[in-house]
Amino acid sequence: MLALLILVTVTLTSAHHPGEHFEGDKVFRVHVEDENHISLLHELASTRQMDFWKPDSLTQIKPHSTVDFRIKAEDAVAVEDFLGQNRLQYEVLISNLRSMLEAQFDSRVRATGHSYEKYNQWETIEAWTEQVASENPDLISRSAIGTTFLGNTIYLLKVGKPGSDKPAIFMDCGFHAREWISPAFCQWFVREAVRTYGRERHMTEFLDKLDFYVLPVVNIDGYIYTWTTNRMWRKTRSTKAGSTCIGTDLNRNFAAGWCRIGASTNPCDETYCGSAAESEKETKAVANFIRNHLSSIKAYLTIHSYSQMMLYPYSYDYKLPKNNVELNALAKAAVKELATLHGTSYTYGPGASTIYPAAGGSDDWAYDQGIQYSFTFELRDKGRYGFLLPESQIQPTCEETMLAIKYVTSYVLEHLY
Ligand SMILES: [Zn+2]
């Protein structure tokens, strides 16, 4: 009996993550003080494969910051020796990535189909978009705004009471494949909208007065790949002539200072900006939709993880947006509201100075199209689990994030332009 139980447990857990197993992989956090420390990390990167978790690449490391990166099991001892010998201050955030991968699936929900408290595979999310729209025809309509490189349909949910000339807020999730909490939030948001419309004063007012465009997963190909093959995948799955490397970083692919800073022209890099701005079908789909609805879209919200930040333009430059004072005050108030639920602390500010410079991002692009309220959310956590946030944190994370999103929505409704 015991043997059978063990067998069942092993089968169930390994079924969650076929492909790369990450046994013994470690995630380090290095405290970087000065340029010398940065050169040492460049030296390390020239001899060992480093998967950067925060910042997104080697070139984005700044003095007086921390750097999180994953190292393969076979390199872990050598890397730890290197850090020690060079007196770099570090911690091991994750000592065995495989255990963390298994620990992600800790939801007590037993559902085999779609669940808001679990991470759902793409086919489950796709079926959910159809179901949630058909069950709430007075509030939700589903449309397709394009297809991905591999031919998956990019769905968009329009959430709101029918009406003419309504202002709108556009929100997307799942730009980066491994940031699983992001699509979970878009699904949660839609559920909260239909669950509380007509019961809760604010949501009722929102959906009467405006529409939310919710794009549950932008980078569908990459998201599928994180389930089938490599949980740590970030980019799209597009191929390009002349390179065997796969994928473009969608959040470097927008026409906003494209590839000028904090992005790479090398297709093998995690921050590859693509062969041109909007070279990726997923970028084109989002950009075309927003361009075609510019007269109604008053706010752009894009959901990422991790690091608990609320960022606004610019990231492609250290220049400040025209309404910097207003955006700063709005972000400050929104993160204060978010913290009221569980005390989760967020930092906020313009992207370039708050996190790091990065060109080609969707928030900067949307802002430069004239959308005055443009924010990137980096959800939980601060690195304890990183991209492997356990399912048991989906609910608290989404609940607190709802408070910030609703705060921004109220503000936007009071400041229509
Ligand atoms: Zn991201």
Short mmCIF file of N, CA and C in Angstrom, two decimals, residues 101-168:
data_model
loop_
_atom_site.label_atom_id
_atom_site.label_comp_id
_atom_site.label_asym_id
_atom_site.label_seq_id
_atom_site.Cartn_x
_atom_site.Cartn_y
_atom_site.Cartn_z
N LEU A 101 10.17 23.48 -7.95
CA LEU A 101 9.21 23.23 -9.04
C LEU A 101 8.06 22.38 -8.53
N GLU A 102 8.41 21.40 -7.72
CA GLU A 102 7.37 20.54 -7.18
C GLU A 102 6.53 21.28 -6.15
N ALA A 103 7.19 22.15 -5.37
CA ALA A 103 6.50 22.87 -4.30
C ALA A 103 5.50 23.90 -4.83
N GLN A 104 5.67 24.31 -6.10
CA GLN A 104 4.72 25.25 -6.70
C GLN A 104 3.29 24.75 -6.64
N PHE A 105 3.13 23.45 -6.88
CA PHE A 105 1.78 22.88 -7.01
C PHE A 105 1.24 22.47 -5.64
N ASP A 106 1.08 23.48 -4.78
CA ASP A 106 0.65 23.18 -3.41
C ASP A 106 -0.80 23.59 -3.16
N SER A 107 -1.52 23.90 -4.23
CA SER A 107 -2.92 24.29 -4.05
C SER A 107 -3.71 23.14 -3.47
N ARG A 108 -4.63 23.47 -2.54
CA ARG A 108 -5.46 22.42 -1.94
C ARG A 108 -6.68 22.14 -2.82
N VAL A 109 -6.84 22.95 -3.87
CA VAL A 109 -7.97 22.74 -4.77
C VAL A 109 -7.74 21.44 -5.54
N ARG A 110 -8.77 20.61 -5.55
CA ARG A 110 -8.63 19.29 -6.16
C ARG A 110 -9.02 19.26 -7.64
N ALA A 111 -9.52 20.39 -8.13
CA ALA A 111 -10.05 20.41 -9.49
C ALA A 111 -9.05 19.90 -10.52
N THR A 112 -9.54 19.15 -11.48
CA THR A 112 -8.66 18.72 -12.57
C THR A 112 -8.78 19.69 -13.75
N GLY A 113 -9.91 20.38 -13.84
CA GLY A 113 -10.09 21.35 -14.92
C GLY A 113 -9.59 22.72 -14.51
N HIS A 114 -10.24 23.74 -15.01
CA HIS A 114 -9.81 25.10 -14.70
C HIS A 114 -10.04 25.44 -13.24
N SER A 115 -9.08 26.12 -12.65
CA SER A 115 -9.24 26.63 -11.29
C SER A 115 -8.54 27.98 -11.18
N TYR A 116 -9.18 28.92 -10.49
CA TYR A 116 -8.57 30.23 -10.29
C TYR A 116 -7.46 30.19 -9.26
N GLU A 117 -7.38 29.13 -8.52
CA GLU A 117 -6.35 29.03 -7.49
C GLU A 117 -5.23 28.08 -7.88
N LYS A 118 -5.21 27.73 -9.16
CA LYS A 118 -4.13 26.89 -9.67
C LYS A 118 -3.55 27.51 -10.93
N TYR A 119 -2.37 27.06 -11.30
CA TYR A 119 -1.83 27.47 -12.59
C TYR A 119 -2.45 26.56 -13.65
N ASN A 120 -3.04 27.19 -14.66
CA ASN A 120 -3.73 26.43 -15.70
C ASN A 120 -2.90 26.36 -16.97
N GLN A 121 -2.95 25.22 -17.63
CA GLN A 121 -2.27 25.08 -18.91
C GLN A 121 -3.02 25.89 -19.97
N TRP A 122 -2.34 26.17 -21.08
CA TRP A 122 -2.95 27.01 -22.10
C TRP A 122 -4.28 26.46 -22.61
N GLU A 123 -4.34 25.18 -22.90
CA GLU A 123 -5.60 24.65 -23.45
C GLU A 123 -6.75 24.83 -22.46
N THR A 124 -6.44 24.78 -21.16
CA THR A 124 -7.46 25.02 -20.13
C THR A 124 -7.87 26.49 -20.12
N ILE A 125 -6.91 27.37 -20.25
CA ILE A 125 -7.20 28.81 -20.27
C ILE A 125 -8.01 29.15 -21.53
N GLU A 126 -7.61 28.57 -22.63
CA GLU A 126 -8.31 28.82 -23.90
C GLU A 126 -9.79 28.41 -23.79
N ALA A 127 -10.03 27.21 -23.24
CA ALA A 127 -11.41 26.75 -23.05
C ALA A 127 -12.15 27.65 -22.07
N TRP A 128 -11.43 28.12 -21.05
CA TRP A 128 -12.04 29.03 -20.07
C TRP A 128 -12.48 30.34 -20.72
N THR A 129 -11.68 30.89 -21.64
CA THR A 129 -12.07 32.16 -22.28
C THR A 129 -13.41 32.00 -22.98
N GLU A 130 -13.60 30.85 -23.60
CA GLU A 130 -14.86 30.60 -24.29
C GLU A 130 -16.01 30.45 -23.30
N GLN A 131 -15.73 29.69 -22.24
CA GLN A 131 -16.78 29.41 -21.27
C GLN A 131 -17.20 30.66 -20.49
N VAL A 132 -16.22 31.42 -20.02
CA VAL A 132 -16.56 32.59 -19.20
C VAL A 132 -17.33 33.61 -20.04
N ALA A 133 -17.02 33.67 -21.34
CA ALA A 133 -17.76 34.59 -22.21
C ALA A 133 -19.18 34.09 -22.45
N SER A 134 -19.31 32.77 -22.69
CA SER A 134 -20.66 32.26 -22.98
C SER A 134 -21.56 32.26 -21.74
N GLU A 135 -20.95 32.13 -20.57
CA GLU A 135 -21.76 32.15 -19.34
C GLU A 135 -22.13 33.56 -18.89
N ASN A 136 -21.45 34.56 -19.43
CA ASN A 136 -21.71 35.95 -19.02
C ASN A 136 -21.87 36.85 -20.24
N PRO A 137 -22.83 36.52 -21.09
CA PRO A 137 -22.94 37.23 -22.36
C PRO A 137 -23.25 38.73 -22.21
N ASP A 138 -23.84 39.10 -21.06
CA ASP A 138 -24.16 40.51 -20.84
C ASP A 138 -22.96 41.30 -20.36
N LEU A 139 -21.88 40.63 -20.03
CA LEU A 139 -20.70 41.32 -19.49
C LEU A 139 -19.43 41.08 -20.29
N ILE A 140 -19.33 39.91 -20.93
CA ILE A 140 -18.06 39.53 -21.56
C ILE A 140 -18.25 39.12 -23.01
N SER A 141 -17.38 39.62 -23.85
CA SER A 141 -17.33 39.09 -25.21
C SER A 141 -15.89 38.75 -25.54
N ARG A 142 -15.73 37.68 -26.31
CA ARG A 142 -14.39 37.22 -26.65
C ARG A 142 -14.11 37.49 -28.11
N SER A 143 -12.90 37.97 -28.40
CA SER A 143 -12.51 38.11 -29.80
C SER A 143 -11.09 37.59 -29.97
N ALA A 144 -10.71 37.35 -31.21
CA ALA A 144 -9.35 36.93 -31.51
C ALA A 144 -8.65 38.13 -32.15
N ILE A 145 -7.48 38.48 -31.64
CA ILE A 145 -6.79 39.65 -32.19
C ILE A 145 -5.56 39.28 -33.00
N GLY A 146 -5.37 37.99 -33.22
CA GLY A 146 -4.22 37.57 -34.02
C GLY A 146 -3.83 36.16 -33.67
N THR A 147 -2.76 35.70 -34.26
CA THR A 147 -2.23 34.38 -33.93
C THR A 147 -0.76 34.52 -33.60
N THR A 148 -0.26 33.52 -32.87
CA THR A 148 1.15 33.52 -32.48
C THR A 148 2.01 32.92 -33.60
N PHE A 149 3.30 32.93 -33.39
CA PHE A 149 4.23 32.34 -34.35
C PHE A 149 3.86 30.90 -34.67
N LEU A 150 3.46 30.14 -33.65
CA LEU A 150 3.13 28.73 -33.85
C LEU A 150 1.66 28.51 -34.20
N GLY A 151 0.93 29.60 -34.40
CA GLY A 151 -0.44 29.45 -34.88
C GLY A 151 -1.52 29.39 -33.81
N ASN A 152 -1.15 29.65 -32.56
CA ASN A 152 -2.18 29.71 -31.51
C ASN A 152 -2.95 31.02 -31.61
N THR A 153 -4.23 30.94 -31.26
CA THR A 153 -5.08 32.14 -31.35
C THR A 153 -4.92 33.01 -30.11
N ILE A 154 -4.69 34.30 -30.34
CA ILE A 154 -4.56 35.25 -29.23
C ILE A 154 -5.94 35.82 -28.93
N TYR A 155 -6.49 35.43 -27.77
CA TYR A 155 -7.83 35.86 -27.39
C TYR A 155 -7.80 37.11 -26.52
N LEU A 156 -8.85 37.92 -26.72
CA LEU A 156 -9.01 39.11 -25.91
C LEU A 156 -10.43 39.09 -25.35
N LEU A 157 -10.57 39.35 -24.06
CA LEU A 157 -11.89 39.43 -23.46
C LEU A 157 -12.24 40.89 -23.23
N LYS A 158 -13.41 41.30 -23.71
CA LYS A 158 -13.90 42.64 -23.43
C LYS A 158 -14.90 42.50 -22.29
N VAL A 159 -14.59 43.16 -21.18
CA VAL A 159 -15.40 43.01 -19.97
C VAL A 159 -16.06 44.34 -19.65
N GLY A 160 -17.39 44.38 -19.70
CA GLY A 160 -18.12 45.61 -19.39
C GLY A 160 -19.53 45.51 -19.91
N LYS A 161 -20.41 46.36 -19.38
CA LYS A 161 -21.79 46.42 -19.88
C LYS A 161 -21.79 47.07 -21.26
N PRO A 162 -22.57 46.55 -22.18
CA PRO A 162 -22.60 47.17 -23.50
C PRO A 162 -23.02 48.65 -23.40
N GLY A 163 -22.43 49.47 -24.23
CA GLY A 163 -22.74 50.90 -24.23
C GLY A 163 -21.96 51.55 -25.35
N SER A 164 -22.34 52.76 -25.70
CA SER A 164 -21.61 53.40 -26.79
C SER A 164 -20.60 54.40 -26.26
N ASP A 165 -19.52 54.53 -27.01
CA ASP A 165 -18.44 55.48 -26.67
C ASP A 165 -17.90 55.34 -25.25
N LYS A 166 -17.76 54.11 -24.79
CA LYS A 166 -17.22 53.93 -23.44
C LYS A 166 -15.70 54.04 -23.46
N PRO A 167 -15.14 54.66 -22.43
CA PRO A 167 -13.68 54.61 -22.30
C PRO A 167 -13.26 53.18 -21.93
N ALA A 168 -11.98 52.88 -22.09
CA ALA A 168 -11.53 51.51 -21.84
C ALA A 168 -10.16 51.49 -21.15
#
